[in-house]
Tab-separated table of C-alpha atoms and ligand atoms in Angstrom:
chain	number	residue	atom	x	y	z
A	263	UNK	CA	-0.726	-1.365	35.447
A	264	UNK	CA	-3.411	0.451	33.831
A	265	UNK	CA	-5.944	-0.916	31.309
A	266	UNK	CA	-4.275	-0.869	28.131
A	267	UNK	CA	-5.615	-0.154	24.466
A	268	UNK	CA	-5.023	-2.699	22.514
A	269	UNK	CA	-5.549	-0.849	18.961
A	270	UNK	CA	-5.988	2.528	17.969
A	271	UNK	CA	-9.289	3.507	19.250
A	272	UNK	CA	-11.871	6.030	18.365
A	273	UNK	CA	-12.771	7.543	22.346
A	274	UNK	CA	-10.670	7.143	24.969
A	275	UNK	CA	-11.439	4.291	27.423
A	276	UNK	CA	-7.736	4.002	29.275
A	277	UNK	CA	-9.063	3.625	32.761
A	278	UNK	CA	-6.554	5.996	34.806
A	279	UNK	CA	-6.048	6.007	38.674
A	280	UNK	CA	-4.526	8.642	41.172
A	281	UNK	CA	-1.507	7.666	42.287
A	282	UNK	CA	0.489	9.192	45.295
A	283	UNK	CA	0.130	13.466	44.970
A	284	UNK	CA	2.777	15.131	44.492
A	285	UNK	CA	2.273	18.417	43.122
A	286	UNK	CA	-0.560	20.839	43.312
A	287	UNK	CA	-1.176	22.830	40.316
A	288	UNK	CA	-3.195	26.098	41.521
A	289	UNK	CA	-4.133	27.688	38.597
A	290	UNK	CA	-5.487	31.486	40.043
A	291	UNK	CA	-7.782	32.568	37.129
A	292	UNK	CA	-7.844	33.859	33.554
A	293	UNK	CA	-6.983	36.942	33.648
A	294	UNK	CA	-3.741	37.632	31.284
A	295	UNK	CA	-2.385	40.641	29.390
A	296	UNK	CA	-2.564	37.706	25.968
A	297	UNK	CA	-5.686	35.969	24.337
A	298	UNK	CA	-3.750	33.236	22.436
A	299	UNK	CA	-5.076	31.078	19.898
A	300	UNK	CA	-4.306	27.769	21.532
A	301	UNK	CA	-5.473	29.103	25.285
A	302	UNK	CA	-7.095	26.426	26.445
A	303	UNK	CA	-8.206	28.280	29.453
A	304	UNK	CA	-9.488	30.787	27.239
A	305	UNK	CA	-7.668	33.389	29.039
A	306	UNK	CA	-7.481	37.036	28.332
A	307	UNK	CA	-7.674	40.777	29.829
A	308	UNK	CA	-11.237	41.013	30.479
A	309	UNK	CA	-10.975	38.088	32.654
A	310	UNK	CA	-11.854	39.993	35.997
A	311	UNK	CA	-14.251	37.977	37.783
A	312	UNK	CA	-12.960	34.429	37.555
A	313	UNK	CA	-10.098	34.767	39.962
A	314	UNK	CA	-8.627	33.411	43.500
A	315	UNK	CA	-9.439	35.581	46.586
A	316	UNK	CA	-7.210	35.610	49.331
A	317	UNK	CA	-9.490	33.220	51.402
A	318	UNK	CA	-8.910	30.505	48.428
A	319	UNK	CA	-5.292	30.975	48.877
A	320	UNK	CA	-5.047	30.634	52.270
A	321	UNK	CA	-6.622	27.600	52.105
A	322	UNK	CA	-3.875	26.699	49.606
A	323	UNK	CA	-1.246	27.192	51.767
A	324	UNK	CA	-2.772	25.356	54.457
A	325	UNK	CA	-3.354	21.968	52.358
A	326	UNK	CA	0.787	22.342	51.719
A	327	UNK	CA	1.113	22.086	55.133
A	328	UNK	CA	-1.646	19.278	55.872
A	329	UNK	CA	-0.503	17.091	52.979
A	330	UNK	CA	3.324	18.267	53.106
A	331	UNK	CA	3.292	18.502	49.155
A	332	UNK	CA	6.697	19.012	47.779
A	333	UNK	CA	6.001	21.281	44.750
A	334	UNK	CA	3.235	24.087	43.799
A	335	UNK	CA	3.192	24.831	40.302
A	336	UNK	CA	1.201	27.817	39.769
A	337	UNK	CA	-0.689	28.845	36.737
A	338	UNK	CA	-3.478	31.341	35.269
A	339	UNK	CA	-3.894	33.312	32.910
A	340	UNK	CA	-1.011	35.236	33.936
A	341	UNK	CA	-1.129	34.144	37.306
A	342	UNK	CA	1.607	36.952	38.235
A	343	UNK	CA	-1.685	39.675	38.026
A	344	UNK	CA	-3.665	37.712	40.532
A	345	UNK	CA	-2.529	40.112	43.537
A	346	UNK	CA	-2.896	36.713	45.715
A	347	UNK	CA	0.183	35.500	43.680
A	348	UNK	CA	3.389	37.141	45.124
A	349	UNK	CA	0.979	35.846	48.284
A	350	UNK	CA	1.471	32.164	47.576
A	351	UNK	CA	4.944	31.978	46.382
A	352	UNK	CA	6.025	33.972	49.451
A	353	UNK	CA	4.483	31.351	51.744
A	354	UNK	CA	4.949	28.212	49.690
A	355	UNK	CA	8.809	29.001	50.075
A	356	UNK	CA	9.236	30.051	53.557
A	357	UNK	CA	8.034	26.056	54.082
A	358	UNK	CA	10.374	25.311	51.718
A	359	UNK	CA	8.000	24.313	49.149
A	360	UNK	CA	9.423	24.392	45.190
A	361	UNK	CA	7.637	27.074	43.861
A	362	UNK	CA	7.130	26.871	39.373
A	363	UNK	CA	5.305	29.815	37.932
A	364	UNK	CA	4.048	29.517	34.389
A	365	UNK	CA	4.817	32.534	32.960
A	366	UNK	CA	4.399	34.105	29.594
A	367	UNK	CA	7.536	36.391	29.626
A	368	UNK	CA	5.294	39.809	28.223
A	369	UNK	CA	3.850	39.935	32.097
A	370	UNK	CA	7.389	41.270	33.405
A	371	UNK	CA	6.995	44.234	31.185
A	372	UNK	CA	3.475	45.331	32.386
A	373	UNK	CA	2.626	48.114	35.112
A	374	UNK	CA	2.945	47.255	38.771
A	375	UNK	CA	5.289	44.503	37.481
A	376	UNK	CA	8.418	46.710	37.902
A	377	UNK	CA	10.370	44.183	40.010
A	378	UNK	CA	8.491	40.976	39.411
A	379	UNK	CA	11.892	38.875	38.001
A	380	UNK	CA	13.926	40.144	40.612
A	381	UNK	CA	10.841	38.918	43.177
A	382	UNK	CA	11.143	35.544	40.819
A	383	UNK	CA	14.349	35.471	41.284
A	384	UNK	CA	14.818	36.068	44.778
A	385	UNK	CA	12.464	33.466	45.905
A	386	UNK	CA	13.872	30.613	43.498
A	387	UNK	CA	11.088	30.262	41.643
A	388	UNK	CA	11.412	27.555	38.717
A	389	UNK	CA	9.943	29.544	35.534
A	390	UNK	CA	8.427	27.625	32.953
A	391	UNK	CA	7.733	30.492	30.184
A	392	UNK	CA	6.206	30.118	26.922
A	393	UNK	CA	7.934	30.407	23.872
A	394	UNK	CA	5.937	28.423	21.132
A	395	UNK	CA	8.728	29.647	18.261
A	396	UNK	CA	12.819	31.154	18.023
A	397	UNK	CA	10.689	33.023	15.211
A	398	UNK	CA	9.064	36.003	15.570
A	399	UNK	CA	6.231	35.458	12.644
A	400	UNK	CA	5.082	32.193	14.766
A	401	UNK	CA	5.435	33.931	18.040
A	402	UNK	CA	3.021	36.678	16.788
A	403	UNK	CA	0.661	34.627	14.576
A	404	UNK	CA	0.356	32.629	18.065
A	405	UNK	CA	0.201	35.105	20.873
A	406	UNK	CA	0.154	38.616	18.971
A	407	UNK	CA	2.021	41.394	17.479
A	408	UNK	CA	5.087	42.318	19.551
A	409	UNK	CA	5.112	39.526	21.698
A	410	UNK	CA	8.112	37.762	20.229
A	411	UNK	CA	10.308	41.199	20.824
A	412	UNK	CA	8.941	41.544	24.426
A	413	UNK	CA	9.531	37.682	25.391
A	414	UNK	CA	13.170	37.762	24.308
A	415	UNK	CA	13.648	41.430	26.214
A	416	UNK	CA	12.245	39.221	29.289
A	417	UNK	CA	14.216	36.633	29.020
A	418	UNK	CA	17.455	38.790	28.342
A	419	UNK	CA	16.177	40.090	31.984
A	420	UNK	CA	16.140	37.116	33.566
A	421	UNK	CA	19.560	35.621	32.226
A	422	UNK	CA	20.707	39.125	33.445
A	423	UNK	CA	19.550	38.133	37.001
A	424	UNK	CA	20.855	33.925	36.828
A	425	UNK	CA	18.471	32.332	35.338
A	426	UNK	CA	19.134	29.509	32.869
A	427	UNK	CA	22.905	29.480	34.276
A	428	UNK	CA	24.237	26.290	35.592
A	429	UNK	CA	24.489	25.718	39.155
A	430	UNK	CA	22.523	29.100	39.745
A	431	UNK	CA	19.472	27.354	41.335
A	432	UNK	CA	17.490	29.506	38.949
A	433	UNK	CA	16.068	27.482	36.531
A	434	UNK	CA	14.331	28.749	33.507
A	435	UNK	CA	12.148	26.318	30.956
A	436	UNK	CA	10.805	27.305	27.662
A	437	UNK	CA	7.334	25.491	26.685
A	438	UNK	CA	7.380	25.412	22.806
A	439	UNK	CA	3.422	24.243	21.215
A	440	UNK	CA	2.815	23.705	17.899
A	441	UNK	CA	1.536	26.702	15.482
A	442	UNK	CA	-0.166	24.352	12.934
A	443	UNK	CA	-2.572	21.594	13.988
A	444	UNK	CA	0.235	19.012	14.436
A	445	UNK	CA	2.178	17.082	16.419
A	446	UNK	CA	5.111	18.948	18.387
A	447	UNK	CA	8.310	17.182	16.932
A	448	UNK	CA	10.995	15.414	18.818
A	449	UNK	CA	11.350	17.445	22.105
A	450	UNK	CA	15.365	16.519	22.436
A	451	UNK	CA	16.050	18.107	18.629
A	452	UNK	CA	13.734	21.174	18.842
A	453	UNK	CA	15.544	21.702	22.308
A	454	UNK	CA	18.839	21.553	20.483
A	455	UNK	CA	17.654	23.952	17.728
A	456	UNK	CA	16.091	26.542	20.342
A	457	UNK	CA	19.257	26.685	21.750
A	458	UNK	CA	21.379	27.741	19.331
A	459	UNK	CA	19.131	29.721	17.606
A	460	UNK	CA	18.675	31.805	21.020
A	461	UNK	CA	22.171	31.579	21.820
A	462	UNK	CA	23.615	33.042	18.369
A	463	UNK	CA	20.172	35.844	17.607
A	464	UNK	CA	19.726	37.054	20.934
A	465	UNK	CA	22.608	35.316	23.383
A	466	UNK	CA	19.997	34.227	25.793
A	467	UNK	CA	20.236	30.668	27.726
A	468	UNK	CA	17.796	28.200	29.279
A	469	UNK	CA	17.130	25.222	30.678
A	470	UNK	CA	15.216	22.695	29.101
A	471	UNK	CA	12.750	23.186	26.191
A	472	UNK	CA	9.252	21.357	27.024
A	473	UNK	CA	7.392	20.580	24.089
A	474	UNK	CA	3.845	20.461	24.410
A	475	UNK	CA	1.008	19.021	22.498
A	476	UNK	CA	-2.474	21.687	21.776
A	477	UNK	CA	-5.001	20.806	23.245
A	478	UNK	CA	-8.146	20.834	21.088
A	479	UNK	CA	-10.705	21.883	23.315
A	480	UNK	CA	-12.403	25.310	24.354
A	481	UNK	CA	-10.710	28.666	22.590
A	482	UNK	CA	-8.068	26.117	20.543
A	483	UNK	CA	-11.399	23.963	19.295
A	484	UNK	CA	-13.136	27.037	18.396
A	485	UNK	CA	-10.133	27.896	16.397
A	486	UNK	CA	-9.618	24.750	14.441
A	487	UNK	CA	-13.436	24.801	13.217
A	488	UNK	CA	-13.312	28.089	11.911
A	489	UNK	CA	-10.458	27.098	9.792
A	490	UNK	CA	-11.883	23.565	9.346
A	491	UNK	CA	-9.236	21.373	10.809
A	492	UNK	CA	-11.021	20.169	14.047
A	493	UNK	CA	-11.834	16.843	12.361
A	494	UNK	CA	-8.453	16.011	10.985
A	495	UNK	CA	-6.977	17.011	14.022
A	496	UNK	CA	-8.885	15.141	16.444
A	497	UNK	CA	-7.757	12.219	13.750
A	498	UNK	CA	-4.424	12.675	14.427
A	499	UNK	CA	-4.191	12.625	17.978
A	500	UNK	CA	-6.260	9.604	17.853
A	501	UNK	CA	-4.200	7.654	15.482
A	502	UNK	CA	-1.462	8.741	17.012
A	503	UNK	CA	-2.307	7.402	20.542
A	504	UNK	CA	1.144	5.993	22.254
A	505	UNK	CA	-0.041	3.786	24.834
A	506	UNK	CA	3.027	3.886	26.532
A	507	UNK	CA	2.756	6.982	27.448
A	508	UNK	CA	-0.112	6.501	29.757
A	509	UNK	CA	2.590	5.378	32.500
A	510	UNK	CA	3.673	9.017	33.349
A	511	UNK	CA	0.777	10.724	32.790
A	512	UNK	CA	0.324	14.433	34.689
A	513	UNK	CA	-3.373	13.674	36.636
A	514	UNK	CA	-1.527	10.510	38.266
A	515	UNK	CA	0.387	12.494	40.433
A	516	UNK	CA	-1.162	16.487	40.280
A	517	UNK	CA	-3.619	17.691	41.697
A	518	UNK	CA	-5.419	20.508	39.831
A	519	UNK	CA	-7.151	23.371	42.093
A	520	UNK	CA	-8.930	26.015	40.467
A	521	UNK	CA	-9.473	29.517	41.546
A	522	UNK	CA	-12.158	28.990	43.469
A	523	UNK	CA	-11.074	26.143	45.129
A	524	UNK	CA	-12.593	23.555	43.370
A	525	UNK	CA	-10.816	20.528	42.259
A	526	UNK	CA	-9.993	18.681	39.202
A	527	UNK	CA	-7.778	16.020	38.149
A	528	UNK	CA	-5.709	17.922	35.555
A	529	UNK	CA	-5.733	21.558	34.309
A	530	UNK	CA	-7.637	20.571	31.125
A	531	UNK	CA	-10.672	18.918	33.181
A	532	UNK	CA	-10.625	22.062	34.745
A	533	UNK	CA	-10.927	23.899	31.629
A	534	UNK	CA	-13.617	21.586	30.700
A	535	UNK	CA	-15.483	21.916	33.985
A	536	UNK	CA	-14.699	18.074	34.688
A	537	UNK	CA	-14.634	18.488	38.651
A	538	UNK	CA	-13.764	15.759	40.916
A	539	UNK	CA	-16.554	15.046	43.280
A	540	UNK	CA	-18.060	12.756	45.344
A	541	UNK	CA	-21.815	13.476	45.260
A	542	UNK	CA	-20.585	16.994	45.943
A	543	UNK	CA	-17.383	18.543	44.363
A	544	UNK	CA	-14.457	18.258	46.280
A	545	UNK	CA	-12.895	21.723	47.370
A	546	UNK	CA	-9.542	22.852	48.447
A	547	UNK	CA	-11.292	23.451	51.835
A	548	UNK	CA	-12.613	20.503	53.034
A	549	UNK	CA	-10.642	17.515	50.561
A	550	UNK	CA	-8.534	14.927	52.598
A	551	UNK	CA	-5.740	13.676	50.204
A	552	UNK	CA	-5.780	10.126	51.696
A	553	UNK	CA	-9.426	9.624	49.977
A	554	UNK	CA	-7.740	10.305	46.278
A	555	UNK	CA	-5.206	7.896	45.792
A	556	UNK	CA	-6.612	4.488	43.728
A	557	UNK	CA	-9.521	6.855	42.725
A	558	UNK	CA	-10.382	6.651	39.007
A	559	UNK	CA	-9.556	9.832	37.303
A	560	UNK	CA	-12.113	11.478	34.765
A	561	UNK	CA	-10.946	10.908	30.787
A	562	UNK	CA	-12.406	11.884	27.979
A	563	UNK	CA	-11.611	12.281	24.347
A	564	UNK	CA	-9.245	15.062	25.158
A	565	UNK	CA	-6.722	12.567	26.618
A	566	UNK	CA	-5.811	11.932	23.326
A	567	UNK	CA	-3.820	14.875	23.819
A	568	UNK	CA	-1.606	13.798	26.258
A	569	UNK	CA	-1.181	10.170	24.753
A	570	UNK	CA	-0.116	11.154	21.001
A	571	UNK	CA	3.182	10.359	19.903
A	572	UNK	CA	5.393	11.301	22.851
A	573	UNK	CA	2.863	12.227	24.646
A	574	UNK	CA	2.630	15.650	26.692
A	575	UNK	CA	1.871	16.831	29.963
A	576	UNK	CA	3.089	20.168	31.633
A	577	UNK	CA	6.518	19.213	31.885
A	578	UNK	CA	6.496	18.434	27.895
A	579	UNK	CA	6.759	15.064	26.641
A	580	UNK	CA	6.424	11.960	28.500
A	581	UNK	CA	8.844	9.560	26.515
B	138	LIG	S1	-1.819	30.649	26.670
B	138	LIG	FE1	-0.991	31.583	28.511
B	138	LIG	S2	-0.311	33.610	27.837
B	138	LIG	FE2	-1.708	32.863	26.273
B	138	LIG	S3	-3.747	33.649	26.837
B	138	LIG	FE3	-3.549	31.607	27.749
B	138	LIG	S4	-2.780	31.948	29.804
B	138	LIG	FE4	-2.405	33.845	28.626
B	139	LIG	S1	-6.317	15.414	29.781
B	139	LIG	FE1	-4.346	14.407	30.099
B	139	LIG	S2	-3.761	14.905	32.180
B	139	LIG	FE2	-5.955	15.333	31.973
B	139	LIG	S3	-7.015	13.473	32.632
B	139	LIG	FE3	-6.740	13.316	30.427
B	139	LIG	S4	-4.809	12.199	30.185
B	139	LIG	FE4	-4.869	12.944	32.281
């Protein structure tokens, strides 16, 4: 059992260990066809340089096989652009690896992406997509004009090819976040609304509806002081803190790669630059697994946003 607060504190001092790894998240850089508000990778298209060669990936594929890790859950940016991403997924599921790309929908529209859902769909990749709103003003305000039109056109697509249908073996997940600096509300109710609202405006089907808290940290923190809500923000996650919730926590059982191989205990240390290391950082290259588990993973005030009410990691909330 982990060290427990027993009030509401002011910084985060939960003392969190690795547990047994079983997913690698590889996210493969920040390039993305979007520049969202709440991008805590601080994505966007002029994101050339900060992306995973083929070398990196190779070495991906090769810790799957050392470690025999279950699941690769691959994210960006739009990690679809990287031109090592087809690459990965290819590979992951010839060993029979589940494959989840994080996808924003608008990427299955773009040139050179002609047949990406059918190459989705084909290899049984899980999608999680984002879709922070059923309406089009928050879609926009979010992610920008037009997006809300061009996610439901992709996800018309990919119900078109099986996805979201029962028993297809093509699962498709929607990832709502906030629009306002607030709490997401009760992830089993918003999931209920999403679905009919999709259902009767567009007659499009999913999954499961993640709901996901913002982070408030690099593009998102930059965000909230220009409209001068950083502060009450930051208060609500904090008095919000949900200490149950520190159970099932996403760094106790991911492993976070970045595109250049370095390694971090969650994709929000990563966006921080909060690499794990050992006098040196670990890399994808030379890391045995064996030496992570019962390590201490790195917190910081941030963690408040994945302990707030019910909590949030990248499979949405964690009660
Ligand atoms: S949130 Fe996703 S879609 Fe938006 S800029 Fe970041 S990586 Fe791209
Ligand atoms: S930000 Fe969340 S997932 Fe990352 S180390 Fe903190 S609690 Fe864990």
């Amino acid at each position: 059992m982990e060290d427990l607060f027993r009030e509401k504190p002011s910084s985060f001092n939960a003392r969190l260990h690795k547990g047994r790894i079983e997913i690698l998240q590889v996210n493969v850089g920040k390039l993305c066809n979007l520049a969202c508000v709440h991008c805590h990778v601080e994505a966007g298209p002029a994101k050339m340089r900060e992306n995973m060669d083929q070398k990196t990936a190779e070495a991906v594929i090769r810790f799957l096989d050392r470690f025999k890790i279950k699941t690769l859950d691959i994210t960006g940016g739009a990690p679809e652009m990287n031109p090592r991403f087809r690459f990965l997924v290819t590979e992951a599921r010839k060993r029979n690896v589940h494959v989840i790309d994080r996808c924003n929908l608008t990427v299955l529209f773009l040139e050179g992406q002609e047949n990406l859902a059918e190459f989705l769909a084909s290899n049984q990749v899980e999608l999680i997509a984002s879709l922070p709103c059923y309406l089009r003003e928050n879609v926009d305000k979010q992610r920008g004009k037009g997006t809300f039109d061009e996610s439901i056109e992709a996800l018309k697509l990919l119900n078109c090819l099986g996805y979201g249908e029962k028993d297809s073996g093509l699962v498709l997940n929607l990832v709502y976040n906030p629009v306002g600096p607030h709490l997401p509300p009760c992830q089993a109710e918003l999931e209920k609304d999403y679905k009919e609202r999709l259902s009767r405006d567009f007659g499009i089907i999913f999954n499961q509806l993640y709901a996901i808290t913002n982070m408030p940290i690099t593009r998102y923190e930059k965000y909230l002081r220009a409209l001068n809500q950083y502060d009450s923000y930051i208060e609500l996650l904090n008095q919000s803190f949900n200490p149950v919730t520190l159970e099932g926590l996403m760094c106790k059982n991911t492993l976070s790669i970045g595109w250049d191989g370095r390694i971090y205990d969650c994709d929000f240390n990563q966006a921080l630059d909060m690499e794990m290391r050992n006098g040196k950082p670990f890399t994808i290259f030379d890391l045995n697994l064996k030496n992570l588990e019962g390590t201490e993973i790195l917190t910081g005030n941030h963690c408040f946003g994945c302990t707030a009410g019910a909590g949030s990691s990248c499979q949405g909330a964690l009660q």
